[in-house]
Short mmCIF file of C-alpha atoms in Angstrom, two decimals:
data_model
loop_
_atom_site.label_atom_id
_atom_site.label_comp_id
_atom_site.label_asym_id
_atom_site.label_seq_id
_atom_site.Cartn_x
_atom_site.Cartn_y
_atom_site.Cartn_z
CA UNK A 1 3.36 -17.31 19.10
CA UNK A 2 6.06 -14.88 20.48
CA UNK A 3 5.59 -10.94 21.43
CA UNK A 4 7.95 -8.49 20.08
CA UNK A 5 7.62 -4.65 21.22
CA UNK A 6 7.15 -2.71 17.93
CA UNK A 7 10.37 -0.93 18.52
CA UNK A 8 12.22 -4.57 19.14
CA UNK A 9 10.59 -5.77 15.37
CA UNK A 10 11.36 -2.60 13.84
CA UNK A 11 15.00 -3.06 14.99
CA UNK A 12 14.86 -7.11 13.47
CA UNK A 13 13.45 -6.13 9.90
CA UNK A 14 15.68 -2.77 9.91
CA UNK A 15 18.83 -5.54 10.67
CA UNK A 16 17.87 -7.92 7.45
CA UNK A 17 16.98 -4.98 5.40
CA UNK A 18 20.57 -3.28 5.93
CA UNK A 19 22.72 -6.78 6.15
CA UNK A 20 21.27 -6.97 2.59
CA UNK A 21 22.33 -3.91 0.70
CA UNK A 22 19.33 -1.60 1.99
CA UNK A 23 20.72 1.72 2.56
CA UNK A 24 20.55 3.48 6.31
CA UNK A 25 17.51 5.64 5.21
CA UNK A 26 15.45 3.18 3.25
CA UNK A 27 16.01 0.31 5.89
CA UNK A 28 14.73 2.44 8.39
CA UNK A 29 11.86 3.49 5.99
CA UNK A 30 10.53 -0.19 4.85
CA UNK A 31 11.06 -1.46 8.49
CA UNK A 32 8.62 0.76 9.87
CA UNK A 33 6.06 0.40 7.19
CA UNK A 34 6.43 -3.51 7.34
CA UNK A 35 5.89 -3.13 11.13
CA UNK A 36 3.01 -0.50 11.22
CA UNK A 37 0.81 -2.76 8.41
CA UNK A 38 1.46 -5.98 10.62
CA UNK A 39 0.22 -3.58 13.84
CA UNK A 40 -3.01 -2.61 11.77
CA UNK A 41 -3.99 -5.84 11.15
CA UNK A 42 -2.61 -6.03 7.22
CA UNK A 43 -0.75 -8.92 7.12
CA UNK A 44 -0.37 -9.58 4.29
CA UNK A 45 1.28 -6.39 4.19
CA UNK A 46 3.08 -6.61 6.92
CA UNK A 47 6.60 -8.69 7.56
CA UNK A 48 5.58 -11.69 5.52
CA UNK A 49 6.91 -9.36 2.54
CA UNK A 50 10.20 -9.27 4.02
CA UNK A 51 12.12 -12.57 2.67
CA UNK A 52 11.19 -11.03 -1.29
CA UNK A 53 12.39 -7.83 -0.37
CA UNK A 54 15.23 -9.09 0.25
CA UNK A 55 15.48 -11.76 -2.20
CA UNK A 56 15.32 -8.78 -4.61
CA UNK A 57 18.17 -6.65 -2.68
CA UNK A 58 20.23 -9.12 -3.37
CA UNK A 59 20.04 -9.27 -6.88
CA UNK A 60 19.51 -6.06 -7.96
CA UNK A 61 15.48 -6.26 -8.48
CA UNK A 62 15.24 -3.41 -6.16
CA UNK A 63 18.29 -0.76 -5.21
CA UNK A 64 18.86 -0.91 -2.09
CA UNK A 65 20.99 2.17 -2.37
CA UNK A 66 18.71 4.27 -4.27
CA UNK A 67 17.94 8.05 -2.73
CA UNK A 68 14.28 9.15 -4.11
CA UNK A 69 15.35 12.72 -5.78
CA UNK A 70 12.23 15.50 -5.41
CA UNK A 71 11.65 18.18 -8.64
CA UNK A 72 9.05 20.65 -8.82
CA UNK A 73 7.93 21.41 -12.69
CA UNK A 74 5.18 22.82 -11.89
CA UNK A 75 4.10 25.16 -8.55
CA UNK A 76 1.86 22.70 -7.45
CA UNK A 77 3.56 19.53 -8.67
CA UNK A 78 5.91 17.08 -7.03
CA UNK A 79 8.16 14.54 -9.02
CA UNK A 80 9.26 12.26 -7.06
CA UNK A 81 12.16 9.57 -8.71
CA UNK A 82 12.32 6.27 -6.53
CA UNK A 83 15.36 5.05 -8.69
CA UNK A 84 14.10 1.40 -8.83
CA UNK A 85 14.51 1.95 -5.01
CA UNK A 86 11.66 0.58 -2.40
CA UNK A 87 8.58 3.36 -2.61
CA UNK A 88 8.47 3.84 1.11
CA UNK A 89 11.16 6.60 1.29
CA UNK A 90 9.68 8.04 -2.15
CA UNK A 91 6.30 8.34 -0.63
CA UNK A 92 7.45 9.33 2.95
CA UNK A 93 9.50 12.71 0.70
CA UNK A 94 6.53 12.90 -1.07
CA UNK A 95 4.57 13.24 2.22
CA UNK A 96 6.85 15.55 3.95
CA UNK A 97 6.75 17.97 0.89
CA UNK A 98 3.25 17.90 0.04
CA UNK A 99 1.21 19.85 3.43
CA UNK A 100 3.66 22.84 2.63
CA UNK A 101 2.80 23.01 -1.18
CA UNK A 102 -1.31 22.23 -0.49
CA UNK A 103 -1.56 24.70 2.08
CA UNK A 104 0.02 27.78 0.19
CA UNK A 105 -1.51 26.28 -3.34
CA UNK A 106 -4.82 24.69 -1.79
CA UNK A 107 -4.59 21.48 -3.74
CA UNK A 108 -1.27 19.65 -4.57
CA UNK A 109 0.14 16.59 -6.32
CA UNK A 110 2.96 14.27 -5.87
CA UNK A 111 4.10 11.61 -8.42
CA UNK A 112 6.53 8.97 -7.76
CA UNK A 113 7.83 7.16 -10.61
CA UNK A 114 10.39 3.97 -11.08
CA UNK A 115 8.69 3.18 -7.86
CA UNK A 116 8.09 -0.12 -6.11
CA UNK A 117 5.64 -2.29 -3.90
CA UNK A 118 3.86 0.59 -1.53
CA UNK A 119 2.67 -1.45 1.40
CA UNK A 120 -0.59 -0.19 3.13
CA UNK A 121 -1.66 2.72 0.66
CA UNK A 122 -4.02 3.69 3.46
CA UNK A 123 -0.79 4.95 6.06
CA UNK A 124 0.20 7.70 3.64
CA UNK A 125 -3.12 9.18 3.32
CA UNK A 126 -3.62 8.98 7.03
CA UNK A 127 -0.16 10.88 7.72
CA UNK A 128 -1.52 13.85 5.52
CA UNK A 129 -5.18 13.93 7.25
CA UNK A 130 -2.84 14.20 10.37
CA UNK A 131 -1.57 17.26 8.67
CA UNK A 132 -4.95 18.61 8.19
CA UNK A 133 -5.02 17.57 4.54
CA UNK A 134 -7.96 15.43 2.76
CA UNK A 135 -5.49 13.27 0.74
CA UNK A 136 -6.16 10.46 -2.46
CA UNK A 137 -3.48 7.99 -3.11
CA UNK A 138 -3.63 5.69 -6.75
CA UNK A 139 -0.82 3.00 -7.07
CA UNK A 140 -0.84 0.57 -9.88
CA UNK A 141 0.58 -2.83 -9.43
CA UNK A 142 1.96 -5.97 -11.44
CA UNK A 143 -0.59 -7.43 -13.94
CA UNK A 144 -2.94 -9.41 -11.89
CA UNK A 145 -6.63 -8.95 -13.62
CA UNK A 146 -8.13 -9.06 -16.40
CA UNK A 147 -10.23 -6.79 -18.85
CA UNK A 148 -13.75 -7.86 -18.08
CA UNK A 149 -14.29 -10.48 -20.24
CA UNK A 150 -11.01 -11.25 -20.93
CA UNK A 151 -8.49 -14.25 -19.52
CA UNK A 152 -5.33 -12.39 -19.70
CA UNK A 153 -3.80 -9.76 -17.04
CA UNK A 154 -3.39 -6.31 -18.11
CA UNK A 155 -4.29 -4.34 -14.99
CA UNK A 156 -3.41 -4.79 -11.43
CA UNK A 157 -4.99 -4.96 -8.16
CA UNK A 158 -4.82 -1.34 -8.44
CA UNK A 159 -5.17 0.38 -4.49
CA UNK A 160 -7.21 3.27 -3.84
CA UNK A 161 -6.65 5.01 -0.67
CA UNK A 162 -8.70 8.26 0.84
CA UNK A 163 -8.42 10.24 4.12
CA UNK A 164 -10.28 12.79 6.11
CA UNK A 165 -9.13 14.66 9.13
CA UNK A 166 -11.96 15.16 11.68
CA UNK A 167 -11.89 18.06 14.42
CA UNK A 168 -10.68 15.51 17.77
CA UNK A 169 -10.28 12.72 16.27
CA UNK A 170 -8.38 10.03 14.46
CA UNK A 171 -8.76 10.59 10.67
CA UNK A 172 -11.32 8.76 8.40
CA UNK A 173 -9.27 6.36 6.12
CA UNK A 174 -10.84 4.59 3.36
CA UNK A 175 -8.04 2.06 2.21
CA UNK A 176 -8.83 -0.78 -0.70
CA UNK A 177 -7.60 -2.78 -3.55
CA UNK A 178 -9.93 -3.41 -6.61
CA UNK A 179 -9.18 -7.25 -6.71
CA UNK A 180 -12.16 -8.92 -4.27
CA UNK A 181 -9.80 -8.80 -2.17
CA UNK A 182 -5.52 -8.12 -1.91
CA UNK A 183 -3.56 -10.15 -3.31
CA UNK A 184 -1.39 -10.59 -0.33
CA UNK A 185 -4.07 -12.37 0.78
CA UNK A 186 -3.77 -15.42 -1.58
CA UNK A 187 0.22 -14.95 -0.91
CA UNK A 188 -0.78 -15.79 2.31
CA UNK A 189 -2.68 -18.84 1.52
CA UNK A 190 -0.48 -20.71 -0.73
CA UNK A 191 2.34 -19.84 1.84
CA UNK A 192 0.31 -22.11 4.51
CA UNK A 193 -1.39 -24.83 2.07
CA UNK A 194 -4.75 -23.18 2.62
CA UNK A 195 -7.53 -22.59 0.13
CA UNK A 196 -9.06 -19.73 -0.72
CA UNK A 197 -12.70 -18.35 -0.68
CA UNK A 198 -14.94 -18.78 -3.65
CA UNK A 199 -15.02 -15.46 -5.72
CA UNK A 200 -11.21 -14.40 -4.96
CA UNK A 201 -9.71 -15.19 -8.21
CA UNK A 202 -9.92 -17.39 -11.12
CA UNK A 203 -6.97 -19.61 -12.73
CA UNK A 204 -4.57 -19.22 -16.13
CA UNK A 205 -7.91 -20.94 -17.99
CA UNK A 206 -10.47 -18.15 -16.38
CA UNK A 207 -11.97 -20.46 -14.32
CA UNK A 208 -12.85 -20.11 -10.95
CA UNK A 209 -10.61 -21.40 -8.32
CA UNK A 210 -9.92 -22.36 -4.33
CA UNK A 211 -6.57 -23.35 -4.82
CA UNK A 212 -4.31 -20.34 -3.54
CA UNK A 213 -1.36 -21.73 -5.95
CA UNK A 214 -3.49 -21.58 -8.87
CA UNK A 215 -4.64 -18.52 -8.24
CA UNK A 216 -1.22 -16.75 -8.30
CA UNK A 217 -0.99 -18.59 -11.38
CA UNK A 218 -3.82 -16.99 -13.14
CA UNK A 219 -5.98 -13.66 -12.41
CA UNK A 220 -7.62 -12.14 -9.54
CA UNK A 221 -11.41 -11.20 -9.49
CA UNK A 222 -12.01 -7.57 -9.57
CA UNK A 223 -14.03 -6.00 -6.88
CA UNK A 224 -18.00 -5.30 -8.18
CA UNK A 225 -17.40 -7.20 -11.21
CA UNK A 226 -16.87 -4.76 -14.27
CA UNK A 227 -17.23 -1.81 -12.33
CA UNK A 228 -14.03 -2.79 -10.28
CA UNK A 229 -12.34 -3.55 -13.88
CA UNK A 230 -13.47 -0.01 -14.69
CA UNK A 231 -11.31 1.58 -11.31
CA UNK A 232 -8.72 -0.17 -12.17
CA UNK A 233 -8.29 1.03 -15.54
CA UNK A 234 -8.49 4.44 -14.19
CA UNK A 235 -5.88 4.27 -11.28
CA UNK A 236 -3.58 2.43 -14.35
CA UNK A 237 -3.54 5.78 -16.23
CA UNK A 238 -3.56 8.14 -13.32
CA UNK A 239 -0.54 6.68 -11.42
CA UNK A 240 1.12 5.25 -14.86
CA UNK A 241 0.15 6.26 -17.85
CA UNK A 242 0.11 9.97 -16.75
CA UNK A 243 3.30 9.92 -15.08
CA UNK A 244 5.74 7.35 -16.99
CA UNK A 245 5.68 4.65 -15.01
CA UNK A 246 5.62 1.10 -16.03
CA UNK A 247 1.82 -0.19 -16.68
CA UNK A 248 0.59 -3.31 -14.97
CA UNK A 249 1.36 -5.71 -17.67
CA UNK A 250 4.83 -4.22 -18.06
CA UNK A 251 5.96 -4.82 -14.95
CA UNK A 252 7.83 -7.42 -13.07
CA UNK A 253 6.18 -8.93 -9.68
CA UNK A 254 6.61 -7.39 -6.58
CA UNK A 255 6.93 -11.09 -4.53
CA UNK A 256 9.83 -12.80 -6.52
CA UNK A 257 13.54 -11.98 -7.48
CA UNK A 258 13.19 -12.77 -11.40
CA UNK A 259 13.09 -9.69 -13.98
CA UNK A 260 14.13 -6.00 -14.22
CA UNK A 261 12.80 -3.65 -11.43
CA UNK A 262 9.10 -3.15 -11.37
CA UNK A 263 9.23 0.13 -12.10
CA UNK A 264 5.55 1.15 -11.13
CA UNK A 265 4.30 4.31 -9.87
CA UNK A 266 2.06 6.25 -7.47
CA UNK A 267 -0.28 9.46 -7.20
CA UNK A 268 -0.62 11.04 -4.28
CA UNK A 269 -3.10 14.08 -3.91
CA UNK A 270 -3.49 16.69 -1.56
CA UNK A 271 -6.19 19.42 -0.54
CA UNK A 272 -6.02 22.18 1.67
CA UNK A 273 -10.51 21.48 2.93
CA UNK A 274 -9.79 25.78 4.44
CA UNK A 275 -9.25 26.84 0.80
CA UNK A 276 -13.16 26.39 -0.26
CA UNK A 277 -13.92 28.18 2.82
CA UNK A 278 -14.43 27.78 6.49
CA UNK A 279 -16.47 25.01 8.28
CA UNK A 280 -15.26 22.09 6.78
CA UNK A 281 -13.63 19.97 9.27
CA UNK A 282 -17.30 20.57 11.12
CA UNK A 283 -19.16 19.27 8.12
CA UNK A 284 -17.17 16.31 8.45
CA UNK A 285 -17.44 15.56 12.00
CA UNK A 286 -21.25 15.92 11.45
CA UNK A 287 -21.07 13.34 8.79
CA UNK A 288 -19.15 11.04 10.80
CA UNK A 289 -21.35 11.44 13.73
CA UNK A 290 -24.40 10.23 11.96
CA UNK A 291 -22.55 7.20 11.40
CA UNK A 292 -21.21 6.42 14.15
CA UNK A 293 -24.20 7.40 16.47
CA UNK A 294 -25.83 4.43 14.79
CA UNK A 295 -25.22 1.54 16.91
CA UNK A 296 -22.92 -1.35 15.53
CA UNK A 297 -21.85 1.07 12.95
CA UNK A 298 -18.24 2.13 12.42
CA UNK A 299 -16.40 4.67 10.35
CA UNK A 300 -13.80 3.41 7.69
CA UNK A 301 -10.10 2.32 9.35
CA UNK A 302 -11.67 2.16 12.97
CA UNK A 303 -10.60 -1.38 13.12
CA UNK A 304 -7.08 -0.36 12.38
CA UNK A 305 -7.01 1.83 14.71
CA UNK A 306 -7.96 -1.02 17.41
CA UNK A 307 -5.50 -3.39 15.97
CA UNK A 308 -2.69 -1.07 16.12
CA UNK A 309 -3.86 -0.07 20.20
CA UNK A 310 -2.90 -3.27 21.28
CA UNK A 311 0.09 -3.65 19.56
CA UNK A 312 1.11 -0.57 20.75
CA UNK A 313 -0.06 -1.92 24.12
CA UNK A 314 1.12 -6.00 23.91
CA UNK A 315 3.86 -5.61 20.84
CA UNK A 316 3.48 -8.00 17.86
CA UNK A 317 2.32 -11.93 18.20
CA UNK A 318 4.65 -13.56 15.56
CA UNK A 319 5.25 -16.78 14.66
CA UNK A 320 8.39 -18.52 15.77
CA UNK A 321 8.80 -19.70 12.73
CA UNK A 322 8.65 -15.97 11.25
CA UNK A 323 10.92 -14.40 13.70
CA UNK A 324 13.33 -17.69 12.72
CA UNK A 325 13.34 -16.26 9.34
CA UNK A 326 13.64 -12.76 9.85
CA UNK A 327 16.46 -13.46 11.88
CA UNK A 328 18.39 -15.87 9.30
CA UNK A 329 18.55 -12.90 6.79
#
């Protein structure tokens, strides 16, 4: 393994991005995203997405040109157009605009359509707690599950992501798919020849599977069964249906260069916790505190925050093999 500085691997992603059609603004945007899920610990969110990223500059699958455009049609609504661009500099407008709106308004929305792959849901959420915002984020993704019941993908993984600002401290940031687990995961797997866990996924006959490759070629498992099915379904109309952006089994996948744009969309929401009155941040804390005053117990997106400590401490360990293909694009 080699260490990069954060900065250093910022810099290398921001390079292939650009040399491939990204524009100045979204380079800079997806490179630090890439960067700050691989110093988190999300790998599979992390640079491994950067060769299909690419692979879909080049042809067109995602503008690399695109600038997100920002309406208001209501007071306390945010569109947000990606143009078939990457979501990261859709979502970091929609962050920038959204404290100012929630704190006049109390509670606030953002919508970003013709949208993209969003990386770590959890970073966007965190960035408004930091703002003193609790904030819920709902993305939909390419068709990868199926109805419960069924053998044929209609919904995607589906994130959910939550944060909570606490009075001194780092935010509480709840951050999940509703597959078992992410599909970057299995991505991950099939890239190095490894199997997969019992109880990930199933394959294109609805059976159960260890093979990472048949995996992508079939559906993932949803997380608790039917309920997960159930979430799923509900973050498909929130952050699609709702907003007119491309369901699940409408859109093309976010890891290859074949088929139109994905087209898929995101919800962000915002709330102001002073508008219901005063005390809240201290409720919180007190909430937190009987969590983590238990011993071996942890609040949500504490490991994250370890991760990303030593990589801001040590850099990045990457494979040479990685950094060799980084570097060829």
């Amino acid at each position: 393994m080699e260490r990069l500085s954060l900065a250093a691997t910022i810099s290398l992603a921001e390079a292939a991005l650009t040399r491939n059609g990204a524009g100045a603004t979204a380079a800079a945007s997806v490179a630090r995203a890439l960067v700050q899920a691989e110093a988190d610990g999300f790998k599979g969110h992390g640079l491994s997405r950067l060769p299909a990223y690419v692979a879909q500059l080049r042809v067109g699958k995602v503008r690399g040109e695109a600038v997100p455009v920002v309406t208001r049609p209501r007071p306390g609504a945010l569109m947000v157009d990606a143009g078939h661009g990457f979501a990261f500099p859709a979502l970091d407008m929609a962050v920038e605009a959204l404290p100012g709106v929630t704190h006049a308004q109390g509670i606030a929305c953002a919508a970003v359509t013709r949208s993209h792959h969003c990386g770590s849901a959890g970073a966007f959420v965190e960035r408004l707690a930091d703002a003193g915002l609790v904030a819920l984020l709902f993305a939909n993704t390419p068709a990868a599950m199926a109805p419960w019941g069924g053998n044929r993908a209609v919904l995607g993984t589906n994130p959910i992501a939550f944060a909570c600002p606490l009075q001194g401290d780092a935010p509480i940031v709840v951050d999940m798919a509703l597959s078992t687990v992410a599909r970057g995961n299995i991505v991950a797997a099939a890239k190095k020849g490894e199997a997969i866990p019992p109880g990930w996924a199933f394959d294109a006959d609805g059976q159960p599977t260890t093979d990472a490759r048949r995996a992508l070629a079939g559906t993932m498992a949803p997380l608790g069964d039917a309920k997960g099915v159930a979430l799923a379904l509900m973050v498909e109309l929130l952050a699609a249906g709702m907003i007119g952006a491309s369901y699940a089994a409408d859109a093309s996948s976010f890891l290859d260069d074949k088929g139109p744009p994905p087209g898929t969309g995101q919800l962000l929401i915002a709330l102001d916790p002073a508008a219901f009155g005063a005390g809240a941040l201290a409720r919180f804390a007190t909430l937190a505190g009987m969590i983590t005053d238990q011993p071996g117990a942890r609040l949500p997106g504490a490991r994250r925050l370890g991760a990303r400590r030593t990589a801001e401490r040590d850099g990045l360990a990457l494979s040479p093999a990685l950094i060799g293909e980084i570097t060829a694009l």
